């Protein structure tokens, strides 16, 4: 059989055996609705409460500050739309939101939707989308300069899903805390801070007090948990309106019968991810550095995207000039290698990656990017196999390509 080398862990991860085991009793044995008052429902409710407690402890949060949702996209939408709509009635003029050019579409499109009066409600919001440097980093000073009297929300992702760059979230949190202290004396609205931590959850510290965030999004499918499971951390006292209406579950912020097995699985997955994150960080960092260095050495006209040091340990995003990324993926797939050319959410479109555009790459070379993201099953043998298969494929594609771009690696 063809060897399978899965190197797209940033897109999704397989379900961990321990997670599956934790979920199994709640599929057909303890399947009750948590809102029911009979024993089956009570068991489900108690299990859901234990999962919430486990997640809250990991985040350094209170149990009531954890809201379960059906995915990272929904959590980000609830954070941005829910907060903005809750605050808008108290504002004398349109509110202001700050974010960055490299955010996940779940954040960017939510923010942009608030510019439209029909979506925002009474009136639209003003939006500032900040640029990043060539490594994908945002500087806290940029946030400070962008703040206006009517600013109500800042949303900056913890770590980028395409290029792996880790943002200075704790520094931004400290900055906003100081700004909010000054604004309080001037009777200006508080600026709330949201971060998308979906990619960071398996590798970085998630303590919300250390990060200084008011809202935090993470999901299960990126940490070997079940798809369709996620949470939104909401700091106590943060105003929020629901975007899904129904029976009033999750403190009235996310209606719908709770997916108990999924949330049990999410809690277990997060527990395992945080327990092993430091050891796994070191292991994957060593493997990814080896992979990066060898690709850049063996294959001419290549360079790394993202910050060389402040990056996720499992992310390798390489631009390979004079080839088409889609063709490269198809050839790699013939050898059992699963990879990506950019954000997995954009895999069905030929539009250039907005993240690679944001770090200054010209459109004509963006399509030659290759994202390899490593995970728990990745070994040194897998890396060796990729380095055996990749160079001849690139050579073949370049022979067929009419493109021959100049190369200067800064």
mmCIF file of C-alpha atoms in Angstrom:
data_model
loop_
_atom_site.group_PDB
_atom_site.id
_atom_site.type_symbol
_atom_site.label_atom_id
_atom_site.label_comp_id
_atom_site.label_asym_id
_atom_site.label_seq_id
_atom_site.Cartn_x
_atom_site.Cartn_y
_atom_site.Cartn_z
ATOM 1 C CA UNK A 1 0.000 0.000 0.000
ATOM 2 C CA UNK A 2 1.059 3.593 -0.636
ATOM 3 C CA UNK A 3 2.752 5.204 2.352
ATOM 4 C CA UNK A 4 0.681 8.022 3.878
ATOM 5 C CA UNK A 5 2.569 11.033 5.201
ATOM 6 C CA UNK A 6 0.077 13.496 6.674
ATOM 7 C CA UNK A 7 1.598 16.978 6.907
ATOM 8 C CA UNK A 8 -1.504 19.158 7.101
ATOM 9 C CA UNK A 9 -2.134 19.227 10.854
ATOM 10 C CA UNK A 10 -2.929 22.956 10.703
ATOM 11 C CA UNK A 11 -5.987 22.059 8.617
ATOM 12 C CA UNK A 12 -7.258 19.360 10.958
ATOM 13 C CA UNK A 13 -6.024 16.568 13.188
ATOM 14 C CA UNK A 14 -7.079 12.941 13.673
ATOM 15 C CA UNK A 15 -9.069 12.052 16.762
ATOM 16 C CA UNK A 16 -6.778 10.901 19.565
ATOM 17 C CA UNK A 17 -7.594 7.399 20.907
ATOM 18 C CA UNK A 18 -7.888 8.746 24.453
ATOM 19 C CA UNK A 19 -10.374 11.341 23.251
ATOM 20 C CA UNK A 20 -12.476 8.765 21.440
ATOM 21 C CA UNK A 21 -12.546 6.608 24.575
ATOM 22 C CA UNK A 22 -13.722 9.540 26.689
ATOM 23 C CA UNK A 23 -16.513 10.310 24.218
ATOM 24 C CA UNK A 24 -17.861 6.783 23.695
ATOM 25 C CA UNK A 25 -20.186 6.516 26.737
ATOM 26 C CA UNK A 26 -22.069 9.622 25.615
ATOM 27 C CA UNK A 27 -22.980 8.372 22.145
ATOM 28 C CA UNK A 28 -25.404 5.608 23.123
ATOM 29 C CA UNK A 29 -25.129 4.920 26.864
ATOM 30 C CA UNK A 30 -25.388 8.338 28.557
ATOM 31 C CA UNK A 31 -27.092 10.012 25.616
ATOM 32 C CA UNK A 32 -29.599 12.138 27.507
ATOM 33 C CA UNK A 33 -30.335 15.782 26.870
ATOM 34 C CA UNK A 34 -28.549 17.879 29.543
ATOM 35 C CA UNK A 35 -31.697 19.997 29.948
ATOM 36 C CA UNK A 36 -33.751 16.963 31.056
ATOM 37 C CA UNK A 37 -34.395 16.265 34.756
ATOM 38 C CA UNK A 38 -34.301 12.440 34.635
ATOM 39 C CA UNK A 39 -31.152 10.432 35.368
ATOM 40 C CA UNK A 40 -29.855 10.134 31.811
ATOM 41 C CA UNK A 41 -30.111 13.885 31.336
ATOM 42 C CA UNK A 42 -28.563 14.604 34.729
ATOM 43 C CA UNK A 43 -25.583 12.377 33.923
ATOM 44 C CA UNK A 44 -25.060 14.240 30.672
ATOM 45 C CA UNK A 45 -25.394 17.594 32.446
ATOM 46 C CA UNK A 46 -22.863 16.604 35.098
ATOM 47 C CA UNK A 47 -20.406 15.368 32.485
ATOM 48 C CA UNK A 48 -20.803 18.624 30.580
ATOM 49 C CA UNK A 49 -20.119 20.552 33.765
ATOM 50 C CA UNK A 50 -16.968 18.540 34.424
ATOM 51 C CA UNK A 51 -15.748 19.226 30.888
ATOM 52 C CA UNK A 52 -16.384 22.928 31.371
ATOM 53 C CA UNK A 53 -14.505 22.892 34.679
ATOM 54 C CA UNK A 54 -11.546 21.111 33.087
ATOM 55 C CA UNK A 55 -11.297 23.654 30.275
ATOM 56 C CA UNK A 56 -11.712 26.585 32.657
ATOM 57 C CA UNK A 57 -8.875 25.316 34.854
ATOM 58 C CA UNK A 58 -6.525 25.055 31.872
ATOM 59 C CA UNK A 59 -7.358 28.613 30.797
ATOM 60 C CA UNK A 60 -7.145 30.002 34.318
ATOM 61 C CA UNK A 61 -10.766 31.075 33.965
ATOM 62 C CA UNK A 62 -14.027 30.664 35.803
ATOM 63 C CA UNK A 63 -16.402 27.861 34.867
ATOM 64 C CA UNK A 64 -19.148 30.329 33.919
ATOM 65 C CA UNK A 65 -16.765 32.053 31.489
ATOM 66 C CA UNK A 66 -16.645 29.045 29.120
ATOM 67 C CA UNK A 67 -19.232 28.942 26.326
ATOM 68 C CA UNK A 68 -19.413 25.822 24.134
ATOM 69 C CA UNK A 69 -19.983 26.288 20.386
ATOM 70 C CA UNK A 70 -19.904 24.178 17.232
ATOM 71 C CA UNK A 71 -16.593 25.464 15.836
ATOM 72 C CA UNK A 72 -13.876 28.073 15.848
ATOM 73 C CA UNK A 73 -15.713 30.054 13.186
ATOM 74 C CA UNK A 74 -18.856 30.275 15.295
ATOM 75 C CA UNK A 75 -16.837 31.247 18.373
ATOM 76 C CA UNK A 76 -15.078 34.051 16.492
ATOM 77 C CA UNK A 77 -18.399 35.262 15.080
ATOM 78 C CA UNK A 78 -19.985 35.244 18.524
ATOM 79 C CA UNK A 79 -17.056 37.176 19.997
ATOM 80 C CA UNK A 80 -17.014 39.889 17.345
ATOM 81 C CA UNK A 81 -20.666 40.215 16.357
ATOM 82 C CA UNK A 82 -21.982 39.455 19.831
ATOM 83 C CA UNK A 83 -19.784 42.004 21.591
ATOM 84 C CA UNK A 84 -20.255 44.753 19.001
ATOM 85 C CA UNK A 85 -24.027 44.424 18.933
ATOM 86 C CA UNK A 86 -24.176 44.393 22.732
ATOM 87 C CA UNK A 87 -22.234 47.640 22.969
ATOM 88 C CA UNK A 88 -23.604 49.605 20.023
ATOM 89 C CA UNK A 89 -26.735 50.869 21.823
ATOM 90 C CA UNK A 90 -24.573 52.543 24.450
ATOM 91 C CA UNK A 91 -22.476 54.441 21.886
ATOM 92 C CA UNK A 92 -23.200 57.986 20.783
ATOM 93 C CA UNK A 93 -21.562 57.373 17.380
ATOM 94 C CA UNK A 94 -20.386 54.329 15.388
ATOM 95 C CA UNK A 95 -17.949 52.134 17.283
ATOM 96 C CA UNK A 96 -14.459 51.317 16.063
ATOM 97 C CA UNK A 97 -12.832 47.884 15.695
ATOM 98 C CA UNK A 98 -9.144 47.096 15.175
ATOM 99 C CA UNK A 99 -7.784 43.883 13.656
ATOM 100 C CA UNK A 100 -4.967 42.768 11.322
ATOM 101 C CA UNK A 101 -4.601 41.763 7.695
ATOM 102 C CA UNK A 102 -3.562 38.195 8.518
ATOM 103 C CA UNK A 103 -6.561 37.130 10.581
ATOM 104 C CA UNK A 104 -8.535 34.001 9.763
ATOM 105 C CA UNK A 105 -11.543 34.728 7.497
ATOM 106 C CA UNK A 106 -13.835 33.947 10.436
ATOM 107 C CA UNK A 107 -12.527 37.093 12.096
ATOM 108 C CA UNK A 108 -11.931 39.269 9.048
ATOM 109 C CA UNK A 109 -15.319 38.623 7.474
ATOM 110 C CA UNK A 110 -17.118 39.167 10.784
ATOM 111 C CA UNK A 111 -15.401 42.514 11.230
ATOM 112 C CA UNK A 112 -16.081 43.557 7.647
ATOM 113 C CA UNK A 113 -19.736 42.580 8.013
ATOM 114 C CA UNK A 114 -20.046 45.124 10.803
ATOM 115 C CA UNK A 115 -19.196 47.878 8.340
ATOM 116 C CA UNK A 116 -22.495 47.159 6.607
ATOM 117 C CA UNK A 117 -25.518 48.862 8.255
ATOM 118 C CA UNK A 118 -27.859 46.036 7.233
ATOM 119 C CA UNK A 119 -25.774 43.548 9.204
ATOM 120 C CA UNK A 120 -24.711 45.734 12.107
ATOM 121 C CA UNK A 121 -28.214 46.891 12.953
ATOM 122 C CA UNK A 122 -28.787 50.513 13.900
ATOM 123 C CA UNK A 123 -25.553 51.768 12.360
ATOM 124 C CA UNK A 124 -22.326 50.437 10.963
ATOM 125 C CA UNK A 125 -18.965 50.261 12.703
ATOM 126 C CA UNK A 126 -15.691 51.762 11.587
ATOM 127 C CA UNK A 127 -12.898 49.257 11.013
ATOM 128 C CA UNK A 128 -9.110 49.527 10.979
ATOM 129 C CA UNK A 129 -7.253 46.557 9.497
ATOM 130 C CA UNK A 130 -3.597 46.945 10.416
ATOM 131 C CA UNK A 131 -0.691 45.819 8.212
ATOM 132 C CA UNK A 132 1.985 43.422 9.469
ATOM 133 C CA UNK A 133 5.723 43.335 8.797
ATOM 134 C CA UNK A 134 7.428 40.954 6.357
ATOM 135 C CA UNK A 135 7.370 38.209 8.980
ATOM 136 C CA UNK A 136 3.673 38.607 9.729
ATOM 137 C CA UNK A 137 4.190 40.347 13.075
ATOM 138 C CA UNK A 138 2.003 43.109 14.453
ATOM 139 C CA UNK A 139 3.652 45.578 16.843
ATOM 140 C CA UNK A 140 1.783 46.671 20.006
ATOM 141 C CA UNK A 141 2.683 50.248 19.107
ATOM 142 C CA UNK A 142 0.566 49.905 15.950
ATOM 143 C CA UNK A 143 -2.424 49.043 18.113
ATOM 144 C CA UNK A 144 -1.793 52.052 20.331
ATOM 145 C CA UNK A 145 -1.625 54.448 17.372
ATOM 146 C CA UNK A 146 -4.822 52.999 15.853
ATOM 147 C CA UNK A 147 -6.936 53.444 19.004
ATOM 148 C CA UNK A 148 -9.676 56.082 18.799
ATOM 149 C CA UNK A 149 -12.060 57.412 21.460
ATOM 150 C CA UNK A 150 -14.806 55.196 19.980
ATOM 151 C CA UNK A 151 -12.666 51.996 19.804
ATOM 152 C CA UNK A 152 -14.460 49.076 21.481
ATOM 153 C CA UNK A 153 -12.677 45.934 20.256
ATOM 154 C CA UNK A 154 -9.242 44.691 19.222
ATOM 155 C CA UNK A 155 -8.935 41.223 17.672
ATOM 156 C CA UNK A 156 -5.478 39.762 17.004
ATOM 157 C CA UNK A 157 -4.811 36.067 16.421
ATOM 158 C CA UNK A 158 -2.390 34.266 18.761
ATOM 159 C CA UNK A 159 -0.592 32.343 16.019
ATOM 160 C CA UNK A 160 -1.157 32.414 12.283
ATOM 161 C CA UNK A 161 -2.580 29.321 10.601
ATOM 162 C CA UNK A 162 -0.677 29.800 7.336
ATOM 163 C CA UNK A 163 2.801 31.038 8.203
ATOM 164 C CA UNK A 164 2.975 30.088 11.879
ATOM 165 C CA UNK A 165 4.026 33.496 13.203
ATOM 166 C CA UNK A 166 3.272 33.977 16.914
ATOM 167 C CA UNK A 167 1.891 37.392 17.816
ATOM 168 C CA UNK A 168 2.774 39.320 21.030
ATOM 169 C CA UNK A 169 -0.640 38.811 22.612
ATOM 170 C CA UNK A 170 0.477 39.273 26.231
ATOM 171 C CA UNK A 171 2.207 42.554 25.320
ATOM 172 C CA UNK A 172 -0.900 43.799 23.541
ATOM 173 C CA UNK A 173 -2.983 42.740 26.539
ATOM 174 C CA UNK A 174 -0.800 44.779 28.911
ATOM 175 C CA UNK A 175 -0.951 47.755 26.565
ATOM 176 C CA UNK A 176 -4.746 47.668 26.356
ATOM 177 C CA UNK A 177 -5.057 47.316 30.121
ATOM 178 C CA UNK A 178 -3.045 50.505 30.545
ATOM 179 C CA UNK A 179 -5.042 52.300 27.849
ATOM 180 C CA UNK A 180 -8.313 51.210 29.472
ATOM 181 C CA UNK A 181 -7.212 52.589 32.827
ATOM 182 C CA UNK A 182 -6.650 55.983 31.187
ATOM 183 C CA UNK A 183 -9.935 55.786 29.259
ATOM 184 C CA UNK A 184 -11.878 55.100 32.441
ATOM 185 C CA UNK A 185 -10.872 58.494 33.831
ATOM 186 C CA UNK A 186 -12.096 60.115 30.606
ATOM 187 C CA UNK A 187 -15.406 58.211 30.634
ATOM 188 C CA UNK A 188 -14.549 56.467 27.347
ATOM 189 C CA UNK A 189 -15.803 52.948 26.528
ATOM 190 C CA UNK A 190 -13.620 49.999 27.458
ATOM 191 C CA UNK A 191 -11.634 48.353 24.653
ATOM 192 C CA UNK A 192 -12.209 44.590 24.753
ATOM 193 C CA UNK A 193 -9.511 42.209 23.514
ATOM 194 C CA UNK A 194 -10.194 39.023 21.529
ATOM 195 C CA UNK A 195 -7.686 36.468 20.287
ATOM 196 C CA UNK A 196 -8.125 33.511 17.949
ATOM 197 C CA UNK A 197 -6.056 30.792 19.661
ATOM 198 C CA UNK A 198 -7.113 27.839 17.508
ATOM 199 C CA UNK A 199 -3.622 27.146 16.144
ATOM 200 C CA UNK A 200 -1.869 27.989 19.405
ATOM 201 C CA UNK A 201 -3.809 25.651 21.675
ATOM 202 C CA UNK A 202 -1.468 22.665 21.395
ATOM 203 C CA UNK A 203 1.774 24.585 21.766
ATOM 204 C CA UNK A 204 1.434 27.856 23.714
ATOM 205 C CA UNK A 205 0.313 28.995 27.160
ATOM 206 C CA UNK A 206 -3.435 29.669 27.183
ATOM 207 C CA UNK A 207 -3.747 31.343 30.579
ATOM 208 C CA UNK A 208 -6.162 34.190 29.917
ATOM 209 C CA UNK A 209 -4.861 36.304 32.787
ATOM 210 C CA UNK A 210 -1.298 36.180 31.473
ATOM 211 C CA UNK A 211 -2.529 36.968 27.968
ATOM 212 C CA UNK A 212 -4.772 39.794 29.160
ATOM 213 C CA UNK A 213 -7.651 38.852 26.859
ATOM 214 C CA UNK A 214 -11.382 39.273 27.380
ATOM 215 C CA UNK A 215 -12.400 36.765 24.718
ATOM 216 C CA UNK A 216 -10.538 33.710 23.408
ATOM 217 C CA UNK A 217 -11.474 31.272 20.665
ATOM 218 C CA UNK A 218 -10.233 27.701 20.346
ATOM 219 C CA UNK A 219 -11.540 24.527 18.714
ATOM 220 C CA UNK A 220 -11.159 20.780 18.988
ATOM 221 C CA UNK A 221 -10.276 19.826 15.433
ATOM 222 C CA UNK A 222 -6.810 21.416 15.706
ATOM 223 C CA UNK A 223 -5.843 19.565 18.905
ATOM 224 C CA UNK A 224 -6.812 15.930 18.115
ATOM 225 C CA UNK A 225 -10.337 16.474 19.339
ATOM 226 C CA UNK A 226 -13.656 16.054 17.491
ATOM 227 C CA UNK A 227 -14.690 18.338 14.661
ATOM 228 C CA UNK A 228 -17.658 20.535 15.481
ATOM 229 C CA UNK A 229 -16.403 21.325 18.985
ATOM 230 C CA UNK A 230 -15.118 24.671 20.236
ATOM 231 C CA UNK A 231 -15.297 27.179 23.054
ATOM 232 C CA UNK A 232 -15.389 30.901 23.485
ATOM 233 C CA UNK A 233 -13.886 32.202 26.697
ATOM 234 C CA UNK A 234 -15.819 35.299 27.799
ATOM 235 C CA UNK A 235 -14.381 37.256 30.712
ATOM 236 C CA UNK A 236 -17.002 37.951 33.411
ATOM 237 C CA UNK A 237 -18.662 41.286 32.804
ATOM 238 C CA UNK A 238 -17.991 41.314 29.062
ATOM 239 C CA UNK A 239 -21.189 42.332 27.222
ATOM 240 C CA UNK A 240 -22.309 39.814 24.618
ATOM 241 C CA UNK A 241 -25.432 39.187 22.575
ATOM 242 C CA UNK A 242 -26.269 35.788 21.061
ATOM 243 C CA UNK A 243 -26.099 35.226 17.318
ATOM 244 C CA UNK A 244 -28.025 31.921 17.505
ATOM 245 C CA UNK A 245 -31.460 31.920 19.143
ATOM 246 C CA UNK A 246 -33.507 29.108 20.621
ATOM 247 C CA UNK A 247 -33.810 27.417 23.985
ATOM 248 C CA UNK A 248 -31.278 29.595 25.782
ATOM 249 C CA UNK A 249 -28.538 27.066 26.438
ATOM 250 C CA UNK A 250 -25.009 28.213 27.339
ATOM 251 C CA UNK A 251 -26.190 31.112 29.500
ATOM 252 C CA UNK A 252 -28.475 32.204 26.667
ATOM 253 C CA UNK A 253 -25.483 32.902 24.421
ATOM 254 C CA UNK A 254 -25.550 29.766 22.276
ATOM 255 C CA UNK A 255 -28.910 28.048 21.942
ATOM 256 C CA UNK A 256 -29.262 24.464 20.783
ATOM 257 C CA UNK A 257 -29.045 21.060 22.459
ATOM 258 C CA UNK A 258 -25.454 20.647 23.626
ATOM 259 C CA UNK A 259 -23.267 18.188 21.718
ATOM 260 C CA UNK A 260 -22.175 16.430 24.887
ATOM 261 C CA UNK A 261 -19.820 13.822 23.322
ATOM 262 C CA UNK A 262 -18.038 16.522 21.317
ATOM 263 C CA UNK A 263 -17.510 18.761 24.335
ATOM 264 C CA UNK A 264 -16.324 15.845 26.464
ATOM 265 C CA UNK A 265 -13.846 15.106 23.683
ATOM 266 C CA UNK A 266 -12.762 18.726 23.425
ATOM 267 C CA UNK A 267 -11.991 18.887 27.138
ATOM 268 C CA UNK A 268 -9.967 15.671 26.996
ATOM 269 C CA UNK A 269 -8.097 16.807 23.882
ATOM 270 C CA UNK A 270 -7.217 20.144 25.453
ATOM 271 C CA UNK A 271 -6.084 18.413 28.642
ATOM 272 C CA UNK A 272 -3.735 16.147 26.678
ATOM 273 C CA UNK A 273 -2.490 18.981 24.472
ATOM 274 C CA UNK A 274 -1.565 21.194 27.415
ATOM 275 C CA UNK A 275 -0.054 18.327 29.391
ATOM 276 C CA UNK A 276 2.319 17.427 26.550
ATOM 277 C CA UNK A 277 2.763 20.809 24.869
ATOM 278 C CA UNK A 278 6.284 21.667 26.059
ATOM 279 C CA UNK A 279 7.712 18.275 25.154
ATOM 280 C CA UNK A 280 5.875 18.223 21.831
ATOM 281 C CA UNK A 281 6.966 21.792 21.088
ATOM 282 C CA UNK A 282 10.622 20.797 21.384
ATOM 283 C CA UNK A 283 10.199 17.616 19.342
ATOM 284 C CA UNK A 284 8.338 19.267 16.486
ATOM 285 C CA UNK A 285 10.560 22.325 16.461
ATOM 286 C CA UNK A 286 13.581 20.091 15.908
ATOM 287 C CA UNK A 287 11.842 18.213 13.086
ATOM 288 C CA UNK A 288 10.533 21.355 11.374
ATOM 289 C CA UNK A 289 13.940 23.059 11.542
ATOM 290 C CA UNK A 290 15.520 20.007 9.964
ATOM 291 C CA UNK A 291 12.893 19.975 7.221
ATOM 292 C CA UNK A 292 13.209 23.709 6.556
ATOM 293 C CA UNK A 293 16.994 23.769 6.425
ATOM 294 C CA UNK A 294 17.177 20.806 4.075
ATOM 295 C CA UNK A 295 14.533 22.149 1.681
ATOM 296 C CA UNK A 296 16.276 25.519 1.462
ATOM 297 C CA UNK A 297 19.621 23.813 0.923
ATOM 298 C CA UNK A 298 18.575 21.171 -1.585
ATOM 299 C CA UNK A 299 16.017 23.077 -3.676
ATOM 300 C CA UNK A 300 17.207 26.323 -5.315
ATOM 301 C CA UNK A 301 15.080 29.497 -5.357
ATOM 302 C CA UNK A 302 13.211 28.820 -2.123
ATOM 303 C CA UNK A 303 12.627 30.835 1.041
ATOM 304 C CA UNK A 304 10.798 30.539 4.348
ATOM 305 C CA UNK A 305 7.622 32.522 5.026
ATOM 306 C CA UNK A 306 6.827 33.775 8.502
ATOM 307 C CA UNK A 307 9.060 34.698 11.408
ATOM 308 C CA UNK A 308 12.255 32.586 11.569
ATOM 309 C CA UNK A 309 12.056 32.246 15.367
ATOM 310 C CA UNK A 310 8.698 33.492 16.682
ATOM 311 C CA UNK A 311 6.702 30.749 15.008
ATOM 312 C CA UNK A 312 4.736 27.623 15.811
ATOM 313 C CA UNK A 313 7.028 24.598 16.145
ATOM 314 C CA UNK A 314 5.163 22.518 13.595
ATOM 315 C CA UNK A 315 4.789 25.057 10.772
ATOM 316 C CA UNK A 316 6.942 25.084 7.631
ATOM 317 C CA UNK A 317 5.744 27.483 4.930
ATOM 318 C CA UNK A 318 8.119 27.626 1.984
ATOM 319 C CA UNK A 319 7.835 29.565 -1.273
ATOM 320 C CA UNK A 320 9.186 27.618 -4.235
ATOM 321 C CA UNK A 321 9.610 29.857 -7.249
ATOM 322 C CA UNK A 322 8.662 28.941 -10.835
ATOM 323 C CA UNK A 323 6.062 26.292 -9.974
ATOM 324 C CA UNK A 324 2.310 26.137 -9.427
ATOM 325 C CA UNK A 325 1.384 25.072 -5.910
ATOM 326 C CA UNK A 326 -1.749 23.193 -6.954
ATOM 327 C CA UNK A 327 0.268 21.047 -9.345
ATOM 328 C CA UNK A 328 2.814 20.379 -6.616
ATOM 329 C CA UNK A 329 0.108 19.168 -4.231
ATOM 330 C CA UNK A 330 -1.284 16.781 -6.822
ATOM 331 C CA UNK A 331 2.156 15.286 -7.440
ATOM 332 C CA UNK A 332 2.875 14.955 -3.713
ATOM 333 C CA UNK A 333 -0.480 13.236 -3.247
ATOM 334 C CA UNK A 334 0.591 10.574 -5.735
ATOM 335 C CA UNK A 335 3.294 9.660 -3.231
ATOM 336 C CA UNK A 336 0.963 9.779 -0.234
ATOM 337 C CA UNK A 337 2.092 13.182 1.050
ATOM 338 C CA UNK A 338 -0.720 15.448 2.272
ATOM 339 C CA UNK A 339 0.133 19.155 2.325
ATOM 340 C CA UNK A 340 -1.352 22.575 1.592
ATOM 341 C CA UNK A 341 -0.600 25.647 -0.474
ATOM 342 C CA UNK A 342 -1.960 28.030 2.149
ATOM 343 C CA UNK A 343 -4.992 28.253 4.383
ATOM 344 C CA UNK A 344 -6.986 25.048 4.295
ATOM 345 C CA UNK A 345 -10.155 27.155 4.317
ATOM 346 C CA UNK A 346 -9.128 28.456 0.887
ATOM 347 C CA UNK A 347 -8.122 25.149 -0.678
ATOM 348 C CA UNK A 348 -10.996 25.256 -3.178
ATOM 349 C CA UNK A 349 -10.128 28.663 -4.620
ATOM 350 C CA UNK A 350 -7.315 29.968 -6.762
ATOM 351 C CA UNK A 351 -7.356 33.357 -5.066
ATOM 352 C CA UNK A 352 -3.908 34.274 -3.709
ATOM 353 C CA UNK A 353 -3.463 33.851 0.025
ATOM 354 C CA UNK A 354 -4.389 37.080 1.830
ATOM 355 C CA UNK A 355 -1.762 36.261 4.468
ATOM 356 C CA UNK A 356 1.081 35.947 1.958
ATOM 357 C CA UNK A 357 -0.102 39.142 0.306
ATOM 358 C CA UNK A 358 -0.066 40.861 3.691
ATOM 359 C CA UNK A 359 3.611 39.995 4.260
ATOM 360 C CA UNK A 360 4.477 41.553 0.908
ATOM 361 C CA UNK A 361 4.789 38.622 -1.483
ATOM 362 C CA UNK A 362 3.925 39.508 -5.109
ATOM 363 C CA UNK A 363 0.877 37.769 -6.525
ATOM 364 C CA UNK A 364 2.920 36.023 -9.208
ATOM 365 C CA UNK A 365 4.886 33.959 -6.677
ATOM 366 C CA UNK A 366 2.273 33.379 -3.981
ATOM 367 C CA UNK A 367 0.831 30.339 -5.750
ATOM 368 C CA UNK A 368 4.191 28.602 -5.352
ATOM 369 C CA UNK A 369 3.898 28.410 -1.563
ATOM 370 C CA UNK A 370 3.946 25.042 0.189
ATOM 371 C CA UNK A 371 2.696 24.636 3.754
ATOM 372 C CA UNK A 372 3.829 21.546 5.638
ATOM 373 C CA UNK A 373 2.489 21.274 9.187
ATOM 374 C CA UNK A 374 3.759 18.491 11.418
ATOM 375 C CA UNK A 375 1.971 16.633 14.205
ATOM 376 C CA UNK A 376 2.041 13.832 16.767
ATOM 377 C CA UNK A 377 2.571 11.069 14.230
ATOM 378 C CA UNK A 378 5.331 12.868 12.302
ATOM 379 C CA UNK A 379 8.761 11.199 12.508
ATOM 380 C CA UNK A 380 12.268 11.786 11.201
ATOM 381 C CA UNK A 381 11.609 9.038 8.652
ATOM 382 C CA UNK A 382 8.648 11.019 7.344
ATOM 383 C CA UNK A 383 10.873 14.073 6.909
ATOM 384 C CA UNK A 384 13.466 11.991 5.067
ATOM 385 C CA UNK A 385 10.765 10.585 2.803
ATOM 386 C CA UNK A 386 9.476 14.063 1.926
ATOM 387 C CA UNK A 387 13.015 15.237 1.134
ATOM 388 C CA UNK A 388 13.437 12.248 -1.159
ATOM 389 C CA UNK A 389 10.203 12.903 -3.061
ATOM 390 C CA UNK A 390 9.949 16.715 -3.138
ATOM 391 C CA UNK A 391 13.116 17.810 -5.036
ATOM 392 C CA UNK A 392 12.550 15.704 -8.191
ATOM 393 C CA UNK A 393 8.908 16.837 -8.351
ATOM 394 C CA UNK A 394 9.975 20.477 -8.166
ATOM 395 C CA UNK A 395 12.605 19.885 -10.827
ATOM 396 C CA UNK A 396 10.037 18.282 -13.127
ATOM 397 C CA UNK A 397 7.490 21.060 -12.632
ATOM 398 C CA UNK A 398 10.108 23.728 -13.309
ATOM 399 C CA UNK A 399 11.077 22.043 -16.559
ATOM 400 C CA UNK A 400 7.451 22.279 -17.645
ATOM 401 C CA UNK A 401 6.947 25.827 -16.379
ATOM 402 C CA UNK A 402 7.284 28.879 -18.657
ATOM 403 C CA UNK A 403 8.115 30.987 -15.581
ATOM 404 C CA UNK A 404 11.663 31.860 -14.574
ATOM 405 C CA UNK A 405 11.508 34.544 -11.890
ATOM 406 C CA UNK A 406 14.589 36.336 -10.538
ATOM 407 C CA UNK A 407 15.564 35.231 -7.053
ATOM 408 C CA UNK A 408 16.945 37.306 -4.225
ATOM 409 C CA UNK A 409 16.667 35.909 -0.714
ATOM 410 C CA UNK A 410 16.829 38.690 1.878
#
